[in-house]
PDB file of C-alpha atoms and ligand atoms in Angstrom:
ATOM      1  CA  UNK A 286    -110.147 -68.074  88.699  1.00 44.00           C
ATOM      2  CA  UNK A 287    -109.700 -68.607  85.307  1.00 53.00           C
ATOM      3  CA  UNK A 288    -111.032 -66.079  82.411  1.00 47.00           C
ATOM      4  CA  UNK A 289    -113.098 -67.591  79.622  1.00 49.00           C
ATOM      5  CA  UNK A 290    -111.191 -66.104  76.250  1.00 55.00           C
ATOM      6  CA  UNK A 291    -113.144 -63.411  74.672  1.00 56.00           C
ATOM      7  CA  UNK A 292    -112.564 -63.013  70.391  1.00 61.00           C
ATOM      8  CA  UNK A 293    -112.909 -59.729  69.961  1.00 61.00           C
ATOM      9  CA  UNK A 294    -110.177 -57.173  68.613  1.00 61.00           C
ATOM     10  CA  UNK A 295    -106.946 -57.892  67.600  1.00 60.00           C
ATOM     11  CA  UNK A 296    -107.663 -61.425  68.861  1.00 61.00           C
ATOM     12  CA  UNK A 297    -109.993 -61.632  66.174  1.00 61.00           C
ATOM     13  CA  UNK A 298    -108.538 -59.593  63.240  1.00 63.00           C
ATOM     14  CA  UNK A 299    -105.166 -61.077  63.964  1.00 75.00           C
ATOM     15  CA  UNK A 300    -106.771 -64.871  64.225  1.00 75.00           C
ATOM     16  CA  UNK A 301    -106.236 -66.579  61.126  1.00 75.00           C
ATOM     17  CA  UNK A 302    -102.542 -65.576  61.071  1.00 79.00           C
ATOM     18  CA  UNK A 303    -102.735 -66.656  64.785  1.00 83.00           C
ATOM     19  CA  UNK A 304    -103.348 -70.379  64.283  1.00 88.00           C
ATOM     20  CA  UNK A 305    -101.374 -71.032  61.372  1.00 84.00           C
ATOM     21  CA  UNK A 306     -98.105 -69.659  63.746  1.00 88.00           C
ATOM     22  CA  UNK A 307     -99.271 -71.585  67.295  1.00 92.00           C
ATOM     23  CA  UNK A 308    -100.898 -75.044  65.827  1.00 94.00           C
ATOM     24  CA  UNK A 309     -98.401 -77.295  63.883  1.00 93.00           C
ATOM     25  CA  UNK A 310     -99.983 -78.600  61.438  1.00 93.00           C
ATOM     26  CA  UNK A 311    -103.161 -77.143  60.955  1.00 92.00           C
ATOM     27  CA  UNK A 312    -103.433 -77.319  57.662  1.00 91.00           C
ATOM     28  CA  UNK A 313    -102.617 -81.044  57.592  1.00 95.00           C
ATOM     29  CA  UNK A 314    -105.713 -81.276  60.240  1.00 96.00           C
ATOM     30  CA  UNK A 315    -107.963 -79.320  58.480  1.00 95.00           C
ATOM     31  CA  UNK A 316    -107.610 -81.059  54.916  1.00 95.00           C
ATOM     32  CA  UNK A 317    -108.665 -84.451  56.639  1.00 96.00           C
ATOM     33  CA  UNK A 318    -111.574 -83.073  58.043  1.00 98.00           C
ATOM     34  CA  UNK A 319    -113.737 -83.026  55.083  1.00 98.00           C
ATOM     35  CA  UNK A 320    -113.515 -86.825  54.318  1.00 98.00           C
ATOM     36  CA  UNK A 321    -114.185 -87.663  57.630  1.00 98.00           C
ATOM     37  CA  UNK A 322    -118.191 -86.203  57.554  1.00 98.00           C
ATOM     38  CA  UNK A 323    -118.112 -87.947  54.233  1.00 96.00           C
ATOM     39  CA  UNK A 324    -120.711 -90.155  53.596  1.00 92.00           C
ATOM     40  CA  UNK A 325    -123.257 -88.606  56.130  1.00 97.00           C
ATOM     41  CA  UNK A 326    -126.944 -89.346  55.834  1.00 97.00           C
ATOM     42  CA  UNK A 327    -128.347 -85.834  54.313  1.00 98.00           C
ATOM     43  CA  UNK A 328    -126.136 -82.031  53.434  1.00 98.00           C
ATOM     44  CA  UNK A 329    -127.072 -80.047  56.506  1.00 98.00           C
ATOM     45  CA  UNK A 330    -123.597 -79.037  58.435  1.00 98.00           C
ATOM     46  CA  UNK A 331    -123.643 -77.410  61.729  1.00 99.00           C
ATOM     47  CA  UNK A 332    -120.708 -75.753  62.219  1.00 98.00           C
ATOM     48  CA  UNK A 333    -120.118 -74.640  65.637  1.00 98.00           C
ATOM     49  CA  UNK A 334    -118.514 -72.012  66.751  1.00 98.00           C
ATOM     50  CA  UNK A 335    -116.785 -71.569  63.494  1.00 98.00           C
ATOM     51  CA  UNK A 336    -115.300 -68.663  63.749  1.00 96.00           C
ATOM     52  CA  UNK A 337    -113.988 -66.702  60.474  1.00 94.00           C
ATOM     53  CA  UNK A 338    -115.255 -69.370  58.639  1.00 96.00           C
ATOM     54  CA  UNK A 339    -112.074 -71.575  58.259  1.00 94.00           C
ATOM     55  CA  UNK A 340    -113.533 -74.945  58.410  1.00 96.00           C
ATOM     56  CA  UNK A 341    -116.356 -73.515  56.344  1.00 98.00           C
ATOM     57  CA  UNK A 342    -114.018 -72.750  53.659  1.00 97.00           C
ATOM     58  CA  UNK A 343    -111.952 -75.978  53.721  1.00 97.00           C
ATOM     59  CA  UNK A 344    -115.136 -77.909  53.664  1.00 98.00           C
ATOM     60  CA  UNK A 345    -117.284 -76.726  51.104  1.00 98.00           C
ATOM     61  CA  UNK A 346    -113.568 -76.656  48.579  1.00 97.00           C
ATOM     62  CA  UNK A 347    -113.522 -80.447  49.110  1.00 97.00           C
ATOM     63  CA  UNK A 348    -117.755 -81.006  48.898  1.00 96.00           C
ATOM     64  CA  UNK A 349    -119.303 -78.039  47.411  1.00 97.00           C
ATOM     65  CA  UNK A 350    -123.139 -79.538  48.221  1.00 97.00           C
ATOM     66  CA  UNK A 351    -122.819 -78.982  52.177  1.00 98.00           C
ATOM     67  CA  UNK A 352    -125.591 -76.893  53.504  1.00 98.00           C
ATOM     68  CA  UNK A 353    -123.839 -74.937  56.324  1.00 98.00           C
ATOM     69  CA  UNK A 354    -124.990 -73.229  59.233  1.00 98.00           C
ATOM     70  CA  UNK A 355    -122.016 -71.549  61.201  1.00 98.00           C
ATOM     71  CA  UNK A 356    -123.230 -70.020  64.914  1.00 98.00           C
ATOM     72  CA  UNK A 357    -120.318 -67.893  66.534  1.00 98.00           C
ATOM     73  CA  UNK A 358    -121.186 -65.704  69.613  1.00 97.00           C
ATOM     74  CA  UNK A 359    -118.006 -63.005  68.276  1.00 96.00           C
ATOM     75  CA  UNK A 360    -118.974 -60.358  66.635  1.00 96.00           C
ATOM     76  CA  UNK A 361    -115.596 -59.511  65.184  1.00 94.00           C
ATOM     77  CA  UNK A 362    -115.535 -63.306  64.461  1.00 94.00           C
ATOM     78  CA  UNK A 363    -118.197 -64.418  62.468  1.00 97.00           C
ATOM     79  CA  UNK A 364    -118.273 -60.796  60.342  1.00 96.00           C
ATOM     80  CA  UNK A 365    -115.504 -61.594  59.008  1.00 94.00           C
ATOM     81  CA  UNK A 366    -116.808 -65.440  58.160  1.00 97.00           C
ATOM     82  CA  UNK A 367    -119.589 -62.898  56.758  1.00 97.00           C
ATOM     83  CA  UNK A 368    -117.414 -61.161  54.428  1.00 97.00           C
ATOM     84  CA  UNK A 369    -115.889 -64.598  53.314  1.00 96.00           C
ATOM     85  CA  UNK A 370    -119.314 -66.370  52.314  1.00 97.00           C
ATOM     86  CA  UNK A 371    -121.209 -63.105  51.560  1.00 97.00           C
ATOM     87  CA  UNK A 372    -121.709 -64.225  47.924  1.00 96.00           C
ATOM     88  CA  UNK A 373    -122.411 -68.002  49.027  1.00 97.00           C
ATOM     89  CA  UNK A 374    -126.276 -68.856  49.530  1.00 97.00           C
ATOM     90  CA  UNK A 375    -125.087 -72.470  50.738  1.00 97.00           C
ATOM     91  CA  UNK A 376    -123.677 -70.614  54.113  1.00 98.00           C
ATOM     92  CA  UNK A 377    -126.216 -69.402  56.714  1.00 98.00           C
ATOM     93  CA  UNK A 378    -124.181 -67.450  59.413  1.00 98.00           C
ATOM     94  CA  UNK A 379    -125.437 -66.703  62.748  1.00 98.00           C
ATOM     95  CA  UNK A 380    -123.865 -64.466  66.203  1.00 98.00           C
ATOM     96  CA  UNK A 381    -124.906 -66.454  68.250  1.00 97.00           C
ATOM     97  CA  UNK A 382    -125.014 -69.477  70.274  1.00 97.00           C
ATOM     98  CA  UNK A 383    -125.946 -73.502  69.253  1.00 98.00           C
ATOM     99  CA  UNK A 384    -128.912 -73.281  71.659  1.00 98.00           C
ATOM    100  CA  UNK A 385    -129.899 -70.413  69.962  1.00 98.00           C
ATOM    101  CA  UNK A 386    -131.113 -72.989  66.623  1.00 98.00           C
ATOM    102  CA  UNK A 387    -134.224 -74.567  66.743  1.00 97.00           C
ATOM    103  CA  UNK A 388    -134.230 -77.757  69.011  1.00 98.00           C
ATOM    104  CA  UNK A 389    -134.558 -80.000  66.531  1.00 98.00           C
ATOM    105  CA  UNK A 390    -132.320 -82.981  64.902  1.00 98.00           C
ATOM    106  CA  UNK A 391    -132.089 -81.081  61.413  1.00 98.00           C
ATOM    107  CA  UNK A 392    -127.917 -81.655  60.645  1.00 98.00           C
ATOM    108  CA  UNK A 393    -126.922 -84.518  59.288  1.00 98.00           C
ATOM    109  CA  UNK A 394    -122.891 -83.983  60.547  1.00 98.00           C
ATOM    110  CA  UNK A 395    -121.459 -80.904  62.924  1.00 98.00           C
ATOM    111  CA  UNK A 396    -118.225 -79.925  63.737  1.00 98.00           C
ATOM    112  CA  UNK A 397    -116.461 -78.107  66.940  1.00 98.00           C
ATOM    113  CA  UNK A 398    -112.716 -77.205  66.485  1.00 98.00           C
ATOM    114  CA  UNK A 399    -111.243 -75.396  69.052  1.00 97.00           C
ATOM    115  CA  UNK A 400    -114.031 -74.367  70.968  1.00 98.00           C
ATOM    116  CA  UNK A 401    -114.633 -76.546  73.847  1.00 98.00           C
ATOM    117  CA  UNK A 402    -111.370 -75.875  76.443  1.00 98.00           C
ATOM    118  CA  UNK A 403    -112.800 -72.503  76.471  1.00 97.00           C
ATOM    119  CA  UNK A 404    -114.982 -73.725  78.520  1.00 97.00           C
ATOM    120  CA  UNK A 405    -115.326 -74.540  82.219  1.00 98.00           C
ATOM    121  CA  UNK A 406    -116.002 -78.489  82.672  1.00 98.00           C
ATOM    122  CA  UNK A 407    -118.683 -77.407  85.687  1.00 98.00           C
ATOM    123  CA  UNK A 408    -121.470 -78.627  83.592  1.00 98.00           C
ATOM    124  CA  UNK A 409    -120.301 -76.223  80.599  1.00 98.00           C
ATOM    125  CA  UNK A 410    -118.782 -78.499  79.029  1.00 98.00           C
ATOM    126  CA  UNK A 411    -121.437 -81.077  78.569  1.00 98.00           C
ATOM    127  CA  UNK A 412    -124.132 -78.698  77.899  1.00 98.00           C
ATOM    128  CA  UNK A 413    -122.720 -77.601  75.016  1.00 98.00           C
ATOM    129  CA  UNK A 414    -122.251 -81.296  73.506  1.00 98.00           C
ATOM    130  CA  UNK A 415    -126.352 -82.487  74.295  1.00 98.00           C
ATOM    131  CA  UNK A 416    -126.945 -78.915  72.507  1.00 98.00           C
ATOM    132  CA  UNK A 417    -125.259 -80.110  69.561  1.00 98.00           C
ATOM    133  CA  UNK A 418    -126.513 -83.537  69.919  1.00 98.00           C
ATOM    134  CA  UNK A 419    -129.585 -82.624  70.101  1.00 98.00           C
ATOM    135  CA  UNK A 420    -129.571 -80.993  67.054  1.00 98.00           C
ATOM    136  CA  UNK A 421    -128.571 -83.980  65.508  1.00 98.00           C
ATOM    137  CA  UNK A 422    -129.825 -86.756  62.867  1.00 98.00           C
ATOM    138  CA  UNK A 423    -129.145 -90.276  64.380  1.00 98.00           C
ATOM    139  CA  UNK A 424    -125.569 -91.566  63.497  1.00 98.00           C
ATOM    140  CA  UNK A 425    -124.274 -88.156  62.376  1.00 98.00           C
ATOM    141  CA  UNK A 426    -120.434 -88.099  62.486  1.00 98.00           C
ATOM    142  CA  UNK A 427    -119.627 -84.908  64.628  1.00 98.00           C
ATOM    143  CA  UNK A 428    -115.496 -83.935  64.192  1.00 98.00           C
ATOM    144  CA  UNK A 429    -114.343 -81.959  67.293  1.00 98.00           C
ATOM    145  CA  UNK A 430    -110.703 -80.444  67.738  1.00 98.00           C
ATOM    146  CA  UNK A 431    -109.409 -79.597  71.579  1.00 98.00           C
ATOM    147  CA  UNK A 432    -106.430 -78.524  73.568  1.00 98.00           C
ATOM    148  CA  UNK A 433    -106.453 -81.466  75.848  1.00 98.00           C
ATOM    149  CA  UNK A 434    -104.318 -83.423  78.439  1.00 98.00           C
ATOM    150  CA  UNK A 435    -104.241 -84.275  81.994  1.00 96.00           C
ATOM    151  CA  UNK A 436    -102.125 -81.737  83.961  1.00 95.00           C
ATOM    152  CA  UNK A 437     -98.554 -83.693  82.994  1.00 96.00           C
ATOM    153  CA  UNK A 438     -99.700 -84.312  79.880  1.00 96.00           C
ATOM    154  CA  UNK A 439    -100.046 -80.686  79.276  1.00 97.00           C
ATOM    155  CA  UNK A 440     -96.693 -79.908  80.871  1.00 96.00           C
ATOM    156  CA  UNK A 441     -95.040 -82.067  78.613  1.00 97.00           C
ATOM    157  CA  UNK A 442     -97.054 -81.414  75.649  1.00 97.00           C
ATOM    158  CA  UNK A 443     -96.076 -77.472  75.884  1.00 97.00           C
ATOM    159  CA  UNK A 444     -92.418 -78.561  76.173  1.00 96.00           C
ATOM    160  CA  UNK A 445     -92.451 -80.475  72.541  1.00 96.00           C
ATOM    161  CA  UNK A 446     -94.736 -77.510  70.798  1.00 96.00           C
ATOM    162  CA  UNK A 447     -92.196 -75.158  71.857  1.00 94.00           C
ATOM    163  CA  UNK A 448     -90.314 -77.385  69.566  1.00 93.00           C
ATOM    164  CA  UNK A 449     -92.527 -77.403  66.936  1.00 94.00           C
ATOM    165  CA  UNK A 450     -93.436 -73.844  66.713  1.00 91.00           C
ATOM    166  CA  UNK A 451     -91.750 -71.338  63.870  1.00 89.00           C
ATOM    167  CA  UNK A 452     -88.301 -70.568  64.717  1.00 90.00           C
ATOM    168  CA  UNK A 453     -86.968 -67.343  65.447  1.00 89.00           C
ATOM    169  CA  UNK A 454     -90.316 -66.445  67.526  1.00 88.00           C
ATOM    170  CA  UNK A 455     -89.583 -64.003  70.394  1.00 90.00           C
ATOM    171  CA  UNK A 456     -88.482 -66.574  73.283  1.00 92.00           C
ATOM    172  CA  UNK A 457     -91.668 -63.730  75.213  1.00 93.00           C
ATOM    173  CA  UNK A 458     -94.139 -64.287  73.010  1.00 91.00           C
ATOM    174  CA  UNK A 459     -93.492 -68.435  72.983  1.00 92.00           C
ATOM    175  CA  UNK A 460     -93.729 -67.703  77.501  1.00 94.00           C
ATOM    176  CA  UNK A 461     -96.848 -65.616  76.907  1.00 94.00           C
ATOM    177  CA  UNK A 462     -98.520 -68.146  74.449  1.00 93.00           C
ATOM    178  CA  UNK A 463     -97.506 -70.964  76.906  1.00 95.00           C
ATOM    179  CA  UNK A 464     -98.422 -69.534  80.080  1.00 95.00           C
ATOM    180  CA  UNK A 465    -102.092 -68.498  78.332  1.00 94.00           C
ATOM    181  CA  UNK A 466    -102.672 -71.786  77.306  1.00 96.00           C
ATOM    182  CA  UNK A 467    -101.655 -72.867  81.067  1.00 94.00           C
ATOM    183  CA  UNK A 468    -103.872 -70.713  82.667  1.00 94.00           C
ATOM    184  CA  UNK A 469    -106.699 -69.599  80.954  1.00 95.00           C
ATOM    185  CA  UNK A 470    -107.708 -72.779  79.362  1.00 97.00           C
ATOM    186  CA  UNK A 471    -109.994 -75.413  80.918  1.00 98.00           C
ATOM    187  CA  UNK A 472    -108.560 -78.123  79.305  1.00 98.00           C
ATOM    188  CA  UNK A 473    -109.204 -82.286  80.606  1.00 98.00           C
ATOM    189  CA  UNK A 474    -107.939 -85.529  79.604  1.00 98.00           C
ATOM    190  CA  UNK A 475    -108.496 -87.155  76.597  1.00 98.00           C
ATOM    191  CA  UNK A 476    -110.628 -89.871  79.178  1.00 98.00           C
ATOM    192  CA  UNK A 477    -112.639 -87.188  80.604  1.00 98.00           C
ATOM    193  CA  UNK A 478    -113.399 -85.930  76.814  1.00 98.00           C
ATOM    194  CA  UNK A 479    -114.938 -89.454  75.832  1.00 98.00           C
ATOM    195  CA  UNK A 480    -116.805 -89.241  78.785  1.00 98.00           C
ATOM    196  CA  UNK A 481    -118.406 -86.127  78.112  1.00 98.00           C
ATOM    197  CA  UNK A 482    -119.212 -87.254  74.402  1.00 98.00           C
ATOM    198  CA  UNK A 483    -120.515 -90.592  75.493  1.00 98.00           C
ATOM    199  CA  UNK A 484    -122.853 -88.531  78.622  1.00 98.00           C
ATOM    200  CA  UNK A 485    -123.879 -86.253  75.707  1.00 98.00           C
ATOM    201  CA  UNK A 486    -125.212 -88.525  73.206  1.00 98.00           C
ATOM    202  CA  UNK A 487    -122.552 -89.615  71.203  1.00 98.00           C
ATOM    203  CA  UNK A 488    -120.362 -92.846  70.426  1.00 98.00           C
ATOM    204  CA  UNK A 489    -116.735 -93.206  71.839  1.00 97.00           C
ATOM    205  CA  UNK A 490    -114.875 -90.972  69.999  1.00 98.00           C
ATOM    206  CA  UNK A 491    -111.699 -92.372  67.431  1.00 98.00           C
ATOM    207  CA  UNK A 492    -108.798 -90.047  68.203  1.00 98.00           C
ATOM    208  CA  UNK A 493    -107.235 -89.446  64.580  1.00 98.00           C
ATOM    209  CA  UNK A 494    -104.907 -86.547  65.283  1.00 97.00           C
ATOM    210  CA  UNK A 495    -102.732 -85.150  67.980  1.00 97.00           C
ATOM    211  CA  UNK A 496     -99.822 -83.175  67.462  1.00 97.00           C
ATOM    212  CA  UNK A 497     -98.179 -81.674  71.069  1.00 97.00           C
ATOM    213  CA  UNK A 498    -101.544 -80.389  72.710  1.00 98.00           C
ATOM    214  CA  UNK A 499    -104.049 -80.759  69.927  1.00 98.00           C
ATOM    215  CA  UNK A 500    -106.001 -83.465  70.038  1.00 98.00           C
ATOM    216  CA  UNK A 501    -109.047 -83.926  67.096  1.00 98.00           C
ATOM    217  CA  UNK A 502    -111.508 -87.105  67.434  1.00 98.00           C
ATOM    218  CA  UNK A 503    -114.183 -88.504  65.681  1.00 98.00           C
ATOM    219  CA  UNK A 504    -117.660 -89.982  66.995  1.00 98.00           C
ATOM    220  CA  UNK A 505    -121.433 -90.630  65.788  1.00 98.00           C
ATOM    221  CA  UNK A 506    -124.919 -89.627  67.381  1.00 98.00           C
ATOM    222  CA  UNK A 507    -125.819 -92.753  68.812  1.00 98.00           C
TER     223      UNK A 507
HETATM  224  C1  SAM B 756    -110.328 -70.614  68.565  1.00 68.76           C
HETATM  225  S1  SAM B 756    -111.788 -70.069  67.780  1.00 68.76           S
HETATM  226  C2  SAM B 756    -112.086 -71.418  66.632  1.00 68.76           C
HETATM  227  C3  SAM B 756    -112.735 -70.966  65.362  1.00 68.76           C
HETATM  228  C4  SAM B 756    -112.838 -72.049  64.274  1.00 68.76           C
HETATM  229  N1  SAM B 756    -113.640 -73.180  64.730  1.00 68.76           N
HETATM  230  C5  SAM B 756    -111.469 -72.526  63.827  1.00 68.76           C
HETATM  231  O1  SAM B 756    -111.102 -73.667  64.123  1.00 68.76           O
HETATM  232  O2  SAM B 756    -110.763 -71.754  63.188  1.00 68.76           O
HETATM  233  C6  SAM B 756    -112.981 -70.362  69.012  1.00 68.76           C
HETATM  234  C7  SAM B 756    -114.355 -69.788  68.679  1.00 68.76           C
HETATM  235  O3  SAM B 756    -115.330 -70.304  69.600  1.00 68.76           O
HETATM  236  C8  SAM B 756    -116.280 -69.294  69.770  1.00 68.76           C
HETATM  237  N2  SAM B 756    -117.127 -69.612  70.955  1.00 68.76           N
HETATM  238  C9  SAM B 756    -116.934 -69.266  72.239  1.00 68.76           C
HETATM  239  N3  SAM B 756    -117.948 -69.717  72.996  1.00 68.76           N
HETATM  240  C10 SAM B 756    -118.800 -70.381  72.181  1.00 68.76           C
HETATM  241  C11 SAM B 756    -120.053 -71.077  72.348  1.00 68.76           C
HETATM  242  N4  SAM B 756    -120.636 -71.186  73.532  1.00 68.76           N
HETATM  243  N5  SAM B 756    -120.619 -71.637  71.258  1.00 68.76           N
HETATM  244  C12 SAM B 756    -120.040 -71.546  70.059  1.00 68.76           C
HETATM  245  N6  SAM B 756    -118.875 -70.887  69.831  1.00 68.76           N
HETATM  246  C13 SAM B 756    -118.265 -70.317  70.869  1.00 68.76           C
HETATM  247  C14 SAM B 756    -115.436 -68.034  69.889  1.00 68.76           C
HETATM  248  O4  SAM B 756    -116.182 -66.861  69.679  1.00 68.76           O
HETATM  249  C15 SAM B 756    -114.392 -68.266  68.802  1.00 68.76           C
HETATM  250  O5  SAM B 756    -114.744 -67.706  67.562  1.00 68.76           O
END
């Protein structure tokens, strides 16, 4: 059985260093994703499961008049988003979960990097999209950034990021990393992603990233 990934100590204090060393390119990802909520209907951003505020930040440096609402169930986590945006009134930060905000269509555009192959696709999965969804103006663009591939597409996927990963990494820590990923993700196939984004509400996603195992995709509320 597989063990959902908890944030909490050095997971979380270490986490921002953490990316930067196991996603190639991440910065690269993260500048586009301002432009792509561009030209939403309204300011209200739901940002979820954001974390220590990372997409937060990158945001709100391109387009300063988002209205942001980041929900994180980590403790550790989202106090240190606190401590980022504790002099920012534009940033509303919650511990907590999305079905945890009113159940109303109040955000204009949402986004969920690296959040969903946490979880189990047993229903999990989906319920988290309608709860975003649902939360949703009509025709919102929603970014979302996963770990995904079928099973040989994550076998070969690991093979090229051990490639792209810093050199001179312990050759352990590059086996622990991949074996992690391996095992105590619940990751799917791009396919089965659209399928769950279609069956929550959305529009068929526009892939417009992947590097090795990261995939990050665009779609609308319908
Ligand atoms: C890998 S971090 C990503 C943080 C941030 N989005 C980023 O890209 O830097 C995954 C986050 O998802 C959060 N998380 C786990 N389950 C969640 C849920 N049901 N709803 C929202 N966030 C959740 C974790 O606490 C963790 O902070």
């Amino acid at each position: 059985m597989k063990k959902v990934e908890i944030f909490a100590d050095k997971r979380a204090t270490n986490y921002d260093s953490f990316v930067e060393t196991w996603i190639p390119n991440y910065h690269y990802f993260m500048s586009i994703v301002p432009s792509l909520i561009e030209g939403a209907k309204g300011d209200n951003l739901l940002v979820a499961g954001c974390g220590t505020g990372t997409e937060i930040k990158t945001i709100l440096d391109a387009s300063p008049s988002w209205k942001v609402t980041g929900v994180d169930p980590s403790k550790e986590m989202i106090n240190q988003a606190k401590e980022r945006f504790s002099r920012n009134n534009s940033v509303k930060l919650m511990e907590g979960v999305v079905s945890d905000l009113p159940n109303e269509p109040v955000f204009h555009a949402a986004t969920l990097l690296l959040v969903l192959h946490f979880m189990p696709d047993d229903g999990t999965k989906l319920n988290l999209l309608k709860t975003i969804s649902k939360r949703l103006h009509k025709h919102s663009p929603f970014v979302i950034f996963d770990i995904t591939g079928s099973p040989d597409q994550m076998s070969e996927n690991l093979e090229i990021l051990r490639h792209l990963i810093p050199k001179g990494l312990p050759a352990e820590d590059i086996n622990d990393r991949v074996e992690r990923i391996k095992n105590n993700l619940f990751t799917v196939s791009e396919e089965r992603i659209y399928e769950l984004l279609i069956g929550a509400g959305f529009s068929k996603p526009v892939r417009f990233f992947q590097n090795s195992i990261y995939m990050g995709w665009r779609c609308y509320k319908s």
